[in-house]
Every structure is written in structure tokens, then in C-alpha cells.
XYZ file of C-alpha atoms in Angstrom:
681
model
C 0.017 0.040 -0.030
C 1.567 3.388 -0.884
C 1.315 6.183 1.476
C -1.139 8.843 1.027
C 1.476 11.446 -0.159
C 2.954 9.374 -2.811
C 2.794 10.817 -6.378
C 4.435 9.984 -9.603
C 8.074 11.253 -10.511
C 8.926 12.157 -13.987
C 10.695 14.808 -16.117
C 9.081 17.611 -14.450
C 10.051 16.732 -10.934
C 13.633 16.231 -12.104
C 13.711 19.732 -14.081
C 12.241 20.998 -10.817
C 15.332 19.554 -9.024
C 17.701 20.617 -11.487
C 16.592 24.197 -11.359
C 16.640 24.325 -7.583
C 20.382 23.181 -7.905
C 20.978 25.823 -10.186
C 19.452 28.488 -7.696
C 21.411 27.016 -4.624
C 24.681 27.018 -6.677
C 24.170 30.717 -7.496
C 23.200 31.998 -4.085
C 24.566 29.464 -1.592
C 28.131 30.738 -2.053
C 30.258 33.171 -0.098
C 29.423 36.136 -2.668
C 25.816 35.772 -2.902
C 25.002 34.287 0.287
C 21.467 33.381 1.195
C 22.156 30.782 4.075
C 19.249 28.707 3.796
C 20.243 28.041 0.103
C 23.676 27.267 1.310
C 22.415 24.732 3.842
C 19.826 23.302 1.115
C 22.465 22.801 -1.652
C 23.456 19.246 -0.728
C 19.913 18.253 -0.338
C 18.541 19.470 -3.729
C 21.571 18.459 -5.463
C 21.886 15.006 -4.540
C 18.436 14.293 -5.353
C 18.704 16.118 -8.667
C 22.026 13.962 -9.550
C 20.170 10.816 -8.685
C 16.976 11.595 -10.477
C 19.052 12.500 -13.411
C 20.850 9.000 -13.407
C 17.638 7.246 -13.105
C 15.931 8.920 -15.965
C 17.703 6.642 -18.440
C 16.039 7.042 -21.855
C 15.189 3.830 -23.942
C 17.481 4.816 -26.496
C 20.647 4.537 -24.059
C 21.223 0.974 -24.482
C 24.616 0.683 -22.778
C 25.510 1.182 -19.106
C 27.880 4.088 -19.786
C 26.191 6.597 -22.157
C 23.228 8.006 -19.932
C 25.572 8.302 -16.710
C 28.170 10.193 -18.611
C 25.747 12.537 -20.286
C 23.484 13.125 -17.214
C 26.588 13.631 -15.121
C 27.870 16.396 -17.649
C 24.723 17.973 -17.769
C 24.682 18.093 -13.934
C 28.180 19.509 -13.845
C 27.254 21.809 -16.564
C 23.990 23.455 -14.167
C 26.716 23.616 -11.266
C 29.119 25.455 -13.214
C 26.880 27.772 -14.943
C 25.219 28.756 -11.314
C 28.611 29.348 -9.956
C 29.497 31.498 -12.759
C 26.504 33.524 -11.967
C 28.164 34.122 -8.615
C 31.572 34.521 -9.721
C 30.764 36.785 -12.843
C 32.190 40.145 -11.083
C 35.236 38.595 -9.775
C 37.468 38.721 -12.537
C 36.715 42.152 -13.752
C 35.337 45.419 -12.118
C 33.225 47.307 -12.578
C 31.978 46.272 -15.777
C 32.289 42.361 -16.574
C 33.947 41.784 -19.981
C 33.349 38.699 -22.341
C 36.913 37.692 -21.299
C 36.230 37.978 -17.616
C 32.898 36.106 -17.736
C 34.653 33.326 -19.817
C 37.392 33.407 -16.847
C 34.726 32.972 -14.267
C 32.957 30.101 -16.438
C 36.209 28.389 -16.568
C 37.001 28.705 -12.964
C 33.467 27.353 -12.101
C 33.518 24.612 -14.257
C 36.811 23.507 -12.746
C 35.237 23.706 -9.228
C 31.943 21.673 -10.521
C 33.950 18.944 -12.159
C 36.076 18.411 -8.984
C 32.825 18.209 -6.910
C 30.885 16.003 -9.163
C 33.872 13.691 -9.933
C 34.917 13.421 -6.392
C 31.803 13.765 -4.129
C 28.584 13.396 -6.199
C 29.965 10.219 -8.088
C 31.688 8.709 -5.067
C 28.434 9.310 -3.292
C 26.413 7.754 -5.724
C 28.558 4.578 -6.204
C 28.532 4.038 -2.343
C 24.949 4.654 -2.043
C 24.099 2.045 -4.755
C 26.634 -0.419 -3.172
C 25.858 -0.207 0.493
C 22.017 1.207 0.249
C 21.528 -0.103 3.905
C 24.705 1.324 5.557
C 23.636 3.301 8.750
C 26.410 5.840 7.841
C 25.488 6.445 4.386
C 24.555 10.100 5.163
C 28.320 10.568 6.015
C 29.752 9.460 2.855
C 28.741 12.596 0.810
C 30.142 14.973 3.629
C 33.271 13.172 3.731
C 33.641 13.358 -0.145
C 32.470 16.882 -0.658
C 34.673 18.223 2.485
C 37.470 16.558 0.951
C 37.209 18.127 -2.384
C 36.851 21.736 -0.520
C 39.724 20.921 1.415
C 41.790 20.396 -1.856
C 40.398 23.473 -3.387
C 41.192 25.646 -0.255
C 44.725 24.133 -0.086
C 45.247 24.921 -3.856
C 43.116 28.104 -3.987
C 41.206 29.685 -1.307
C 38.570 28.931 1.494
C 36.588 31.709 -0.246
C 34.811 29.178 -2.360
C 33.735 27.081 0.417
C 29.713 27.184 0.703
C 30.298 27.179 4.579
C 31.132 30.960 4.366
C 27.418 31.762 2.941
C 26.016 29.774 6.285
C 28.193 31.397 9.013
C 25.646 34.181 9.982
C 24.624 31.239 12.523
C 26.895 32.191 15.484
C 27.122 28.688 17.175
C 28.464 27.343 13.664
C 30.971 29.924 13.439
C 32.219 29.432 16.926
C 32.867 25.658 16.054
C 35.675 26.796 13.545
C 37.842 27.260 16.627
C 37.532 23.589 17.171
C 37.576 21.747 13.810
C 38.060 24.898 11.499
C 35.835 25.903 8.460
C 36.063 22.389 6.947
C 34.491 20.953 9.884
C 31.455 23.141 10.190
C 31.240 22.642 6.207
C 30.885 18.730 6.961
C 28.238 19.297 9.618
C 26.052 21.261 7.758
C 26.520 19.085 4.765
C 25.985 16.003 6.793
C 22.528 17.182 7.877
C 21.441 18.430 4.382
C 22.514 15.133 3.214
C 20.532 13.153 5.666
C 17.462 15.433 4.829
C 18.013 14.417 1.208
C 18.025 10.532 1.850
C 14.925 10.907 4.019
C 13.110 13.026 1.442
C 14.002 10.276 -1.094
C 12.811 7.501 1.377
C 9.423 9.620 2.096
C 8.876 10.540 -1.713
C 10.906 8.057 -3.840
C 9.287 9.407 -6.875
C 11.694 12.425 -6.437
C 14.616 10.337 -7.531
C 12.488 8.369 -10.010
C 11.929 5.346 -8.096
C 8.889 3.307 -7.097
C 6.799 4.978 -4.411
C 6.791 1.815 -2.205
C 7.576 -1.838 -2.091
C 5.092 -4.644 -2.957
C 3.234 -6.622 -0.334
C 5.353 -8.267 2.287
C 5.562 -11.998 2.218
C 4.712 -13.999 5.422
C 7.645 -16.029 5.007
C 10.341 -15.795 7.851
C 12.977 -15.765 5.047
C 11.501 -12.539 3.317
C 11.062 -10.882 6.726
C 14.588 -11.384 7.565
C 15.586 -9.427 4.579
C 16.786 -12.662 2.358
C 15.956 -12.960 -1.352
C 14.893 -16.507 -2.048
C 14.209 -18.884 -4.718
C 13.092 -22.303 -4.624
C 13.655 -23.486 -8.181
C 16.238 -23.284 -10.963
C 13.606 -22.784 -13.367
C 13.496 -19.370 -15.280
C 10.876 -17.140 -14.126
C 8.344 -15.307 -16.406
C 11.012 -12.385 -17.050
C 13.651 -14.886 -17.900
C 15.458 -14.722 -14.328
C 17.012 -18.062 -13.162
C 17.967 -18.558 -9.656
C 20.037 -21.462 -7.938
C 20.951 -22.626 -4.667
C 24.690 -23.358 -4.019
C 25.822 -24.980 -0.588
C 29.526 -23.997 0.712
C 31.365 -24.446 3.629
C 30.681 -23.059 6.989
C 33.841 -20.773 6.960
C 33.633 -19.260 3.312
C 36.990 -18.061 2.132
C 37.932 -15.325 -0.182
C 38.952 -18.044 -2.955
C 35.151 -19.376 -2.650
C 33.810 -15.979 -2.698
C 35.957 -15.232 -5.829
C 34.963 -18.329 -7.774
C 31.861 -17.026 -9.515
C 32.448 -15.674 -13.016
C 31.798 -12.076 -14.299
C 29.982 -11.046 -11.259
C 29.062 -7.130 -11.256
C 30.296 -4.647 -8.602
C 26.748 -3.434 -8.566
C 23.910 -5.498 -7.212
C 20.465 -5.528 -8.518
C 17.266 -4.841 -6.453
C 13.873 -6.074 -6.261
C 10.924 -3.779 -6.000
C 8.919 -6.280 -3.992
C 9.666 -8.206 -0.876
C 8.496 -11.634 -1.116
C 6.221 -11.034 -3.819
C 5.062 -14.403 -5.760
C 7.093 -14.497 -9.171
C 4.928 -16.253 -12.205
C 6.589 -19.256 -13.430
C 8.805 -20.210 -10.294
C 8.214 -23.355 -8.230
C 8.280 -22.418 -4.454
C 6.753 -20.461 -1.905
C 8.032 -16.997 -2.912
C 10.758 -15.193 -5.091
C 11.914 -11.975 -6.258
C 12.572 -10.315 -9.721
C 15.656 -7.977 -9.759
C 13.892 -5.247 -11.632
C 15.862 -2.010 -10.318
C 19.728 -1.645 -9.792
C 21.247 -0.513 -6.340
C 19.613 1.934 -4.188
C 15.799 1.557 -3.369
C 14.912 4.464 -0.895
C 11.664 2.775 -0.452
C 13.478 -0.509 1.002
C 12.255 -0.971 4.508
C 15.833 -1.913 5.452
C 17.481 1.253 3.767
C 15.167 3.134 5.778
C 16.024 1.287 8.888
C 19.787 1.889 8.328
C 19.315 5.460 7.249
C 17.077 5.747 10.642
C 20.248 4.341 12.809
C 22.583 6.791 11.026
C 19.980 9.813 11.608
C 19.865 9.182 15.317
C 23.592 9.455 15.927
C 23.810 12.402 13.646
C 21.235 14.320 15.426
C 22.815 13.385 18.675
C 26.257 14.693 17.615
C 24.805 17.900 15.908
C 22.872 18.862 19.060
C 26.111 18.457 21.234
C 28.120 20.288 18.686
C 25.630 23.253 18.473
C 25.214 23.383 22.248
C 28.939 23.903 22.422
C 29.220 26.567 19.691
C 26.397 28.193 21.684
C 28.516 28.221 24.641
C 31.607 29.386 23.024
C 29.473 32.366 21.523
C 28.508 33.736 24.927
C 30.718 32.156 27.671
C 32.267 35.511 28.433
C 29.234 36.873 29.491
C 27.667 33.881 31.572
C 26.845 34.442 35.495
C 25.965 37.979 35.192
C 29.679 39.128 35.040
C 30.528 42.767 36.050
C 30.658 44.670 32.658
C 34.042 46.345 34.234
C 35.588 42.957 34.173
C 35.160 42.908 30.198
C 36.798 46.205 29.859
C 40.539 46.351 28.282
C 42.845 48.937 27.226
C 42.441 50.177 23.637
C 44.886 51.227 20.947
C 44.092 54.145 18.791
C 44.558 52.860 14.938
C 44.329 54.634 11.906
C 43.850 53.165 8.472
C 44.939 55.406 5.379
C 43.768 54.465 1.807
C 45.144 55.412 -1.555
C 45.934 53.428 -4.796
C 48.989 52.903 -6.605
C 50.151 56.617 -5.666
C 53.041 57.627 -7.975
C 55.730 59.677 -6.357
C 54.991 63.500 -6.840
C 51.298 62.978 -7.197
C 48.576 64.568 -5.600
C 47.575 61.126 -4.116
C 50.976 60.777 -2.805
C 51.003 63.985 -0.920
C 47.715 63.276 0.480
C 49.013 60.267 1.902
C 52.014 61.657 3.583
C 49.792 64.506 4.929
C 47.400 62.153 6.451
C 50.360 59.954 7.862
C 51.922 63.029 9.726
C 48.389 64.179 11.040
C 47.842 60.999 12.557
C 51.211 60.641 13.969
C 50.637 63.935 15.762
C 47.309 62.883 16.938
C 49.245 59.954 19.097
C 48.118 57.086 17.327
C 49.561 53.631 18.272
C 49.366 52.171 14.767
C 49.263 53.829 11.323
C 48.367 51.276 8.650
C 48.177 51.833 5.040
C 45.901 49.920 2.716
C 47.298 47.348 0.120
C 49.465 48.592 -2.641
C 48.927 52.241 -1.417
C 51.921 53.428 -3.269
C 53.722 52.376 -6.450
C 57.520 51.622 -6.316
C 59.456 51.279 -9.562
C 63.177 50.637 -8.496
C 65.353 49.632 -5.369
C 66.131 53.266 -5.259
C 62.574 54.467 -4.840
C 62.319 51.968 -2.203
C 65.022 53.176 -0.113
C 63.680 56.815 -0.407
C 60.292 55.533 0.714
C 61.979 53.897 3.794
C 64.043 56.868 4.535
C 60.995 59.291 4.244
C 59.141 57.220 6.715
C 62.052 56.833 9.285
C 62.401 60.604 9.099
C 58.856 60.937 9.660
C 58.706 58.801 12.828
C 61.399 60.952 14.355
C 58.694 63.618 14.348
C 56.429 61.571 16.856
C 55.437 63.098 20.219
C 57.908 62.321 22.932
C 57.051 59.390 24.887
C 55.191 57.635 22.372
C 55.978 54.323 20.599
C 53.836 54.442 17.366
C 54.406 51.685 14.719
C 53.716 52.461 10.838
C 52.710 49.962 8.340
C 53.579 51.000 4.747
C 52.056 48.999 1.916
C 53.386 49.315 -1.739
C 54.075 47.432 -4.804
C 57.392 47.185 -6.167
C 58.435 46.525 -9.963
C 61.269 43.956 -10.280
C 62.458 44.719 -13.505
C 64.579 41.908 -14.413
C 61.365 39.706 -14.157
C 58.936 41.807 -15.493
C 56.722 41.584 -12.582
C 55.834 43.354 -9.171
C 56.084 42.436 -5.590
C 53.478 43.224 -3.152
C 54.829 44.640 0.106
C 53.797 45.327 3.649
C 56.576 47.023 5.698
C 56.462 47.568 9.509
C 58.571 50.337 11.051
C 59.021 50.768 14.932
C 58.870 54.307 16.612
C 62.512 54.779 16.123
C 62.130 54.313 12.150
C 63.807 51.035 12.006
C 62.242 48.446 9.729
C 60.568 45.616 11.943
C 59.832 43.525 8.944
C 59.386 43.540 5.092
C 56.859 41.125 4.088
C 55.945 40.036 0.574
C 52.426 38.755 -0.120
C 52.725 34.925 -0.337
C 49.361 34.034 -2.157
C 48.816 36.463 -5.051
C 45.091 36.347 -6.275
C 45.113 33.846 -9.132
C 44.714 35.688 -12.656
C 43.587 38.653 -11.035
C 46.975 39.292 -9.780
C 48.817 37.341 -12.463
C 51.544 40.096 -12.864
C 52.364 39.734 -8.949
C 55.328 37.475 -7.769
C 54.834 35.466 -4.827
C 56.883 35.899 -1.451
C 57.748 33.055 0.898
C 54.862 31.430 2.601
C 56.359 32.729 6.328
C 54.783 35.082 8.578
C 56.887 37.994 10.251
C 56.928 38.468 14.064
C 57.617 41.500 15.954
C 57.316 41.789 19.773
C 55.825 45.387 20.359
C 54.748 47.186 23.321
C 51.234 46.060 22.583
C 51.765 42.501 22.394
C 53.301 40.129 19.615
C 52.377 41.200 16.323
C 52.489 39.685 12.756
C 50.801 40.562 9.381
C 49.856 39.396 5.993
C 48.293 40.863 3.033
C 44.476 40.323 1.844
C 44.213 37.123 0.025
C 46.878 35.410 2.304
C 43.958 35.138 5.113
C 42.095 32.960 2.663
C 44.685 30.114 3.599
C 44.061 28.432 6.907
C 46.991 26.386 7.215
C 49.227 29.387 6.314
C 47.582 31.429 8.939
C 48.164 28.632 11.713
C 51.661 30.298 12.052
C 50.367 32.890 13.906
C 48.394 30.728 16.529
C 51.821 28.437 16.755
C 53.977 31.547 17.227
C 51.724 32.960 20.046
C 50.572 36.049 17.885
C 48.185 38.669 19.674
C 47.408 40.729 16.743
C 47.538 40.363 12.941
C 47.652 43.246 10.753
C 46.051 43.039 7.293
C 46.610 45.465 4.476
C 43.814 44.797 1.793
C 42.480 45.926 -1.537
C 39.187 44.380 -2.772
C 36.594 45.416 -5.196
C 32.667 45.656 -5.939
C 30.932 43.699 -3.148
C 33.727 41.277 -2.618
C 34.899 43.508 0.417
C 32.047 42.858 3.114
C 32.116 38.971 2.541
C 36.005 38.784 2.418
C 36.096 40.336 5.750
C 33.400 38.006 7.025
C 35.339 35.013 5.572
C 38.684 36.336 6.823
C 37.224 36.691 10.555
C 36.909 32.682 10.511
C 40.995 32.876 10.775
C 40.463 34.947 14.222
C 38.247 32.253 15.588
C 40.571 29.550 14.459
C 43.918 31.197 15.756
C 42.443 32.937 18.436
C 44.320 36.423 17.681
C 42.769 39.988 16.819
C 42.833 40.881 13.166
C 43.301 44.739 12.277
C 42.142 45.251 8.690
C 42.710 48.442 6.505
C 41.219 48.002 3.082
C 40.865 49.792 -0.122
C 37.563 49.848 -1.459
C 36.365 47.295 0.867
C 35.688 47.099 4.416
C 38.091 48.124 7.263
C 37.661 47.328 10.917
C 38.793 45.071 13.754
C 37.903 41.464 14.534
C 38.221 39.966 18.091
C 39.644 36.703 18.996
C 36.076 35.282 19.182
C 35.362 36.276 15.545
C 33.176 39.343 16.526
C 33.779 42.126 14.441
C 33.670 45.026 17.072
C 34.358 47.996 14.486
C 33.553 48.105 10.675
C 33.505 50.920 8.217
C 33.448 51.029 4.541
C 36.771 52.633 3.179
C 36.877 53.858 -0.569
C 39.726 54.419 -2.796
C 41.085 57.478 -1.100
C 39.686 57.513 2.699
C 40.965 57.807 6.323
C 39.417 55.821 9.162
C 40.307 55.998 12.625
C 39.138 53.009 15.349
C 39.730 51.971 18.631
C 41.061 48.328 19.297
C 40.604 46.270 22.279
C 43.695 44.535 23.531
C 41.794 41.377 24.000
C 43.988 38.347 25.365
C 45.019 35.607 22.933
C 43.081 32.584 23.048
C 44.357 29.098 22.823
C 42.044 27.187 20.316
C 41.574 23.434 19.974
C 41.820 23.950 16.199
C 45.238 25.178 16.423
C 46.616 22.359 19.062
C 45.563 19.769 16.450
C 42.039 20.120 15.283
C 43.144 21.144 11.874
C 44.340 17.482 11.402
C 40.546 16.606 11.454
C 40.390 17.967 7.883
C 43.290 16.186 6.384
C 42.175 13.019 8.073
C 38.877 13.439 6.522
C 40.801 13.836 3.071
C 42.585 10.597 3.617
C 39.279 8.716 4.512
C 37.639 10.261 1.220
C 40.717 8.725 -0.657
C 40.382 5.463 1.107
C 36.753 5.275 0.388
C 37.486 5.734 -3.152
C 40.042 3.189 -3.116
C 37.301 0.726 -1.640
C 34.664 1.772 -4.323
C 37.092 1.181 -7.272
C 39.378 -1.771 -6.327
C 38.221 -3.638 -3.268
C 35.653 -6.452 -3.783
C 32.693 -6.979 -0.974
C 34.344 -10.184 -0.185
C 37.634 -8.489 0.807
C 35.841 -5.720 2.454
C 33.662 -8.038 4.468
C 36.794 -10.388 5.427
C 38.808 -7.070 6.312
C 35.529 -6.023 8.767
C 35.651 -9.522 10.384
C 39.231 -9.331 11.048
C 38.823 -5.776 12.683
C 36.013 -7.102 14.882
C 38.588 -9.643 16.133
C 40.961 -7.129 17.192
C 40.520 -6.511 20.989
C 38.894 -3.241 21.489
C 37.901 -2.633 18.161
C 34.764 -4.730 17.896
C 32.437 -2.074 19.230
C 33.463 0.513 16.723
C 33.548 -1.665 13.545
C 30.269 -2.797 11.858
C 29.512 -6.280 11.369
C 30.139 -7.440 7.837
C 26.361 -7.927 6.648
C 25.699 -8.880 3.425
C 23.938 -7.002 0.834
C 22.827 -8.491 -2.166
C 19.994 -6.817 -4.343
C 19.727 -4.092 -1.963
C 18.416 -6.250 1.181
C 20.458 -7.819 4.180
C 20.183 -10.714 6.386
C 18.891 -9.076 9.495
C 20.186 -11.702 11.979
C 23.758 -12.962 12.271
C 22.853 -15.329 14.937
C 22.292 -19.262 15.163
C 18.555 -18.650 14.899
C 18.699 -16.725 11.665
C 20.951 -19.177 10.170
C 18.841 -22.263 11.200
C 15.811 -20.402 9.638
C 17.525 -19.625 6.266
C 18.857 -23.294 5.927
C 15.505 -24.676 6.779
C 13.505 -22.530 4.433
C 15.870 -23.022 1.562
C 16.444 -26.810 2.221
C 20.247 -26.276 2.235
C 22.358 -29.538 2.824
C 25.141 -29.807 5.451
C 25.568 -29.496 8.998
C 24.090 -26.628 11.164
C 25.852 -23.512 10.359
C 26.818 -24.120 6.978
C 26.864 -21.265 4.741
C 24.582 -20.711 1.998
C 25.197 -18.935 -1.414
C 21.936 -17.375 -3.341
C 23.097 -16.868 -6.860
C 20.714 -15.449 -9.772
C 21.272 -14.887 -13.265
C 19.256 -12.075 -15.327
C 18.907 -13.478 -18.798
C 18.233 -10.134 -20.530
C 21.523 -8.653 -19.114
C 23.505 -12.101 -18.708
C 24.934 -10.610 -15.137
C 24.992 -12.610 -12.134
C 24.909 -11.514 -8.436
C 25.710 -13.841 -5.317
C 24.761 -13.824 -1.596
C 26.801 -15.530 1.213
C 24.815 -16.054 4.455
C 27.769 -15.311 6.813
C 28.458 -11.771 5.593
C 31.094 -12.513 2.440
C 29.413 -11.238 -0.774
C 30.734 -13.257 -3.572
C 31.664 -10.289 -5.828
C 35.361 -10.713 -7.624
C 37.271 -8.200 -9.233
C 35.712 -7.602 -12.837
């Protein structure tokens, strides 16, 4: 009996899911963030991907044509959605054909990686182990691994988690497991919702709405697929029963010929098959995953209960971290800390002798006289064309620092780009001078923005350090903050304040500052940001933006920076390893999917369960044939199975159920004790 809400799937529903995937891709990202769409993106995209693959037309005869075509179409939809989001990144203020093509190529590269690594892997795992309780964690593992690879090679700015971090408890959890951990949590919740939606409404993924009538046979109720005759059924399917030893070996498991990696799945449990002899039988009609299968639902339910418990505890901890400093009605005076007076001066590529050059130096002198503790220039405020000009710039700054009020210890941060004639490129510098006019550091931008800063040479990936009267300082430039592994150097060096000259464009500025605030949570330090055509301000060690203001191409901003104590975070002490452990697990999962047979996998699980202390942590190697599993691995289940099938041999002997589909000449085989005979093809 179908549920009252059952409905028929088809092209209309598939097109709706594909359209929703495009919308979530276009607006569930760091640049155009609608947080609810970022949460829902995995839900609709997984459903759309499965629905497309299941919509195989009659003209696609072989098993490869339609998956390739539908996968390509899905990749194109994701790419177009991300192109819509990143269209303004590669050109400003007006997008050109070249910039749109660059955005499309960039977005397609991201989509190809996501589809090949995450969506395809999740699909293979879902159809190979449809009843596994941890099924809802496969896609989060693979998707987060792809995001980690992208962040290592490019930037965290592309992570969908940036769009969902307006939820404060989720932001605070970045101090434990980083941005990747928060992405994993939100993707796990969304994936679980997708699998439940498919279970409730199988027509969404073009699957039957409900299984057929259940058999009263104890064999069918235990999840066994049975056939009592080797006579072909009306559909041409033939079953035969094969007894094997009570301890099936890998060699026995690999004895069958031409067994496919994917199983076939029946649409009815224990439903009578015309033409067979015996109490019941099953026709293998659909391949792999059946969301309406009661055993798939049971496995999903077990995984959901664990995910709900972990998510609730994690978000509870995130809420605690967000407001712990205000618990127990603390006196507000206890939270008061000394403040630094900091100024941000903005010009863009000011050339020596220009009006912008004169204005920048006049403002610097004015702020020095005002008693600022720190004067910070925005990224590439001036343009330097030679070594001689660079030395002149340093000399002028040192001379100006000599005019500081007596007894003050100001710091001056100079930001400029320098032409390296022999290489035909520029280098992007951030130089800090102490109150005596001496150079504390001369840092060169380590991670220029790809494409946009193609003419900028990269400096060494090493953060500078300076012990000032205000605490230990360090600094990096703009896009450097999009690389969390690089920024961990600050936490490991016990930096109190990070200085950030920046230059953004369009609407990138506010989103870039919001994303960079995660580095403060991960590392436990204060960030002071001075940006051209963007947002300048201060981020506390808890990631709270205490001051922010829009600064244009020529501007001046003054703000007061609380000298909050540096925080020690779990992320900097080892939490970052969880991200790379997830990458290793994702790689191992792909190895299993591509090269490890179910027989070897089951044998490995049986061995692991025999290791002291691991039995409770390792799942039982239950069989999975045609989407169903034996629900009882105890003696009672074995006896019932043998009695129903009439298997010869002593009690406890294993039984193999093998069927052949005459239409495709494919085989599948079931071993009762947990080894599924499916050798490498």
C-alpha cells in the first residue's frame, strides 16, 4: 500500500530539482549568500543527481552513455550557477567577455572536481551499500575533502560554509575543527535530509513509491532474497542454490564468473513470481539503491539518530563558546580592556610626486601627531618602480617617525607594490617600522590572487613576527588570509594581533572580511584590517567584528582596538588534523569503491572485529545482495534460512543465493555469513 502522499515522478520533477540546484549554486556561496540555500544545496543537488541518473531513456542501451551524459549536464548546471556568482570577480566595475569566460572556466573546474569526487562517489557508495547506517556521511566526507583540496590549492573563499556562517554557534565551532569541520556538519545534516526526502517521496529520484506486499515467509522478513527453483521465471530470471563451507574463504567468494560490482534490487519483498516453483521469489528489476526499501530506511534511521545527537551536542558547544564570556552576570567592568588608537589610510598606487602621494603623507603626519599607536596603509597604497625609490620611501618614513610626540611608541605599516625589472613582475610589500624608524619586517605577499594578480610574484610562505609594546604582532596581505594552514603559523607563534592591508572591489569586500574573521576564531588572535574599496575594521579573537567601516579608494578611518588576550584554540592545537584525516578517509573510500571487492571488504571487517577493543567500533560485515540484508547473524537466523531453503550440510553451513538475469547475462551472489561473492571484474 502506497502512502497517501505518494506521487508519480518524471521529467517535471527532475527539471524542478535541477532548477533548484542552479539556484542554490548561484546563491549558496560566499559571494551571494542566502544561508538557507547554502544549507539546502546538498539536499537538492543530491536528489537532482540521482533523479537524472535514474531517468535513463530507452535509446541509451549501454550502461555508460546515460551516466556520462547526465553527469555532464549536472556538472554544467553547477558550473553555470557558480559562474553567475563569480561573474564580477575577474573584472570590475564592468564584466567583459574575457572575464565572464574566465569565471565560467573557473566555476566549471570547481564543478568537475565536486561531481567527480563527491557526487559520483556518493552515488557509487549509495548503490553499493544502500542499507549502511553511515550512508549519510559519505557525501559530506567526499564533498568536504574536495573543498579542502580547493582551499589548499586556491582559497577557502569558494567554500559554501562561508554563506552559512551567519549562524553564530556554527561559526564558533571553527575554533575546534575549522571551516572544513563546519562545512562537514552542515553538509551531513543536508545529506541526511536528502536521503529522508527520497525515502518519503521516492518519486523525487524516479524510484517506485513503495515496495510491494510483504511476504509472511520468515525468510523474506529477515531480508533474504529467495528462490526455490532453478527454473526460469516469466521475466527470464533464473535462480539456483549453492551450498558452501561454514567458513567461506576469499577464494570461494571469488569463484563465480563475471559478477558485477553493483547489485540488482527487487521492487517487491516476497512477492510471488509467475513461473517459479516454491513459496516465494523476487524479480530483480531495479539497480542498487531503493529509498523505499524498509531495510534502507532502517539503516538511515540508525544513522540519523547518531547524527542528531552529535549535531545537537556540537551546536550546544558552539552556543556556549559564543556567549561564555557573559555568563553568570559578570560585571561589565571585568570585560573592559585597554584600547589602541589605530588609523587606516587609503590610496591606490600613488606615484611619487602625485596628488595622492602628497595626500597620503600629509594624513600620515597628521595621525602621527594625533597620537595613534598604529598607522596602517591599505594594500598597494603607493607604487615603487626601483630599489632606489624603495630606499627613498623607507628613508622618508623613518624621518617622519622621528617627529612623533615624545614618549610615544607608534608603529607605521607601509604597503606598496614594487616593480622587479628583471622579472617583469611586481612584488606586493607590507613593511612595518617601529617608533625609531627601523624596519621591523618587510613582508612580501605569499598568495597573490589567481588571474587577477597574474603580474604579482609570490613571496615566501612565512609570517613575520615583531614583539611590540602592545603584544606580539604579525601581518599578511589580503588574500593570504584565505589560507588557513598558512595562518596557523600565527597561532603557533602565539601572536596577539594580526595586521591586514587589503584591497578588494565591488561587493567582495564585506564577504571577504566575514570570511577572514574565521581565521581569528581558528587562531584566537585579533585582526586589524585596512582595506581599499572594501571594509576596514577590527575582529576580536572570538571572531566578533567590533568595528567596521566602508573605506573607498582615498579614505581615512580611525578606530579603537581592544587589547583582548590571545585565546588558545583546539583547532590550532590539533583540530586542523581532522580536515586532513577526512581527506585520507575520502581517498580510502574511493580506493574501496574502485578496487576492493565486497568479499575482501567483509573479510577485513571480520578481522577488525576480532581485534581487542575494535569490535564495538567496527560494523558487522552483513551481506548486501540486491539491496537487502540478512537481519540476524545469530544461529537462529542461520537455522531459519537453511530450513527455508533446504540447504544440505551440518547446522551453521553457509548458503549462497545466486541469480542470473537472462536479459543482461549478469550475476549476483549472496553468502549468508557476510561475504558477498563479488570478485574484481
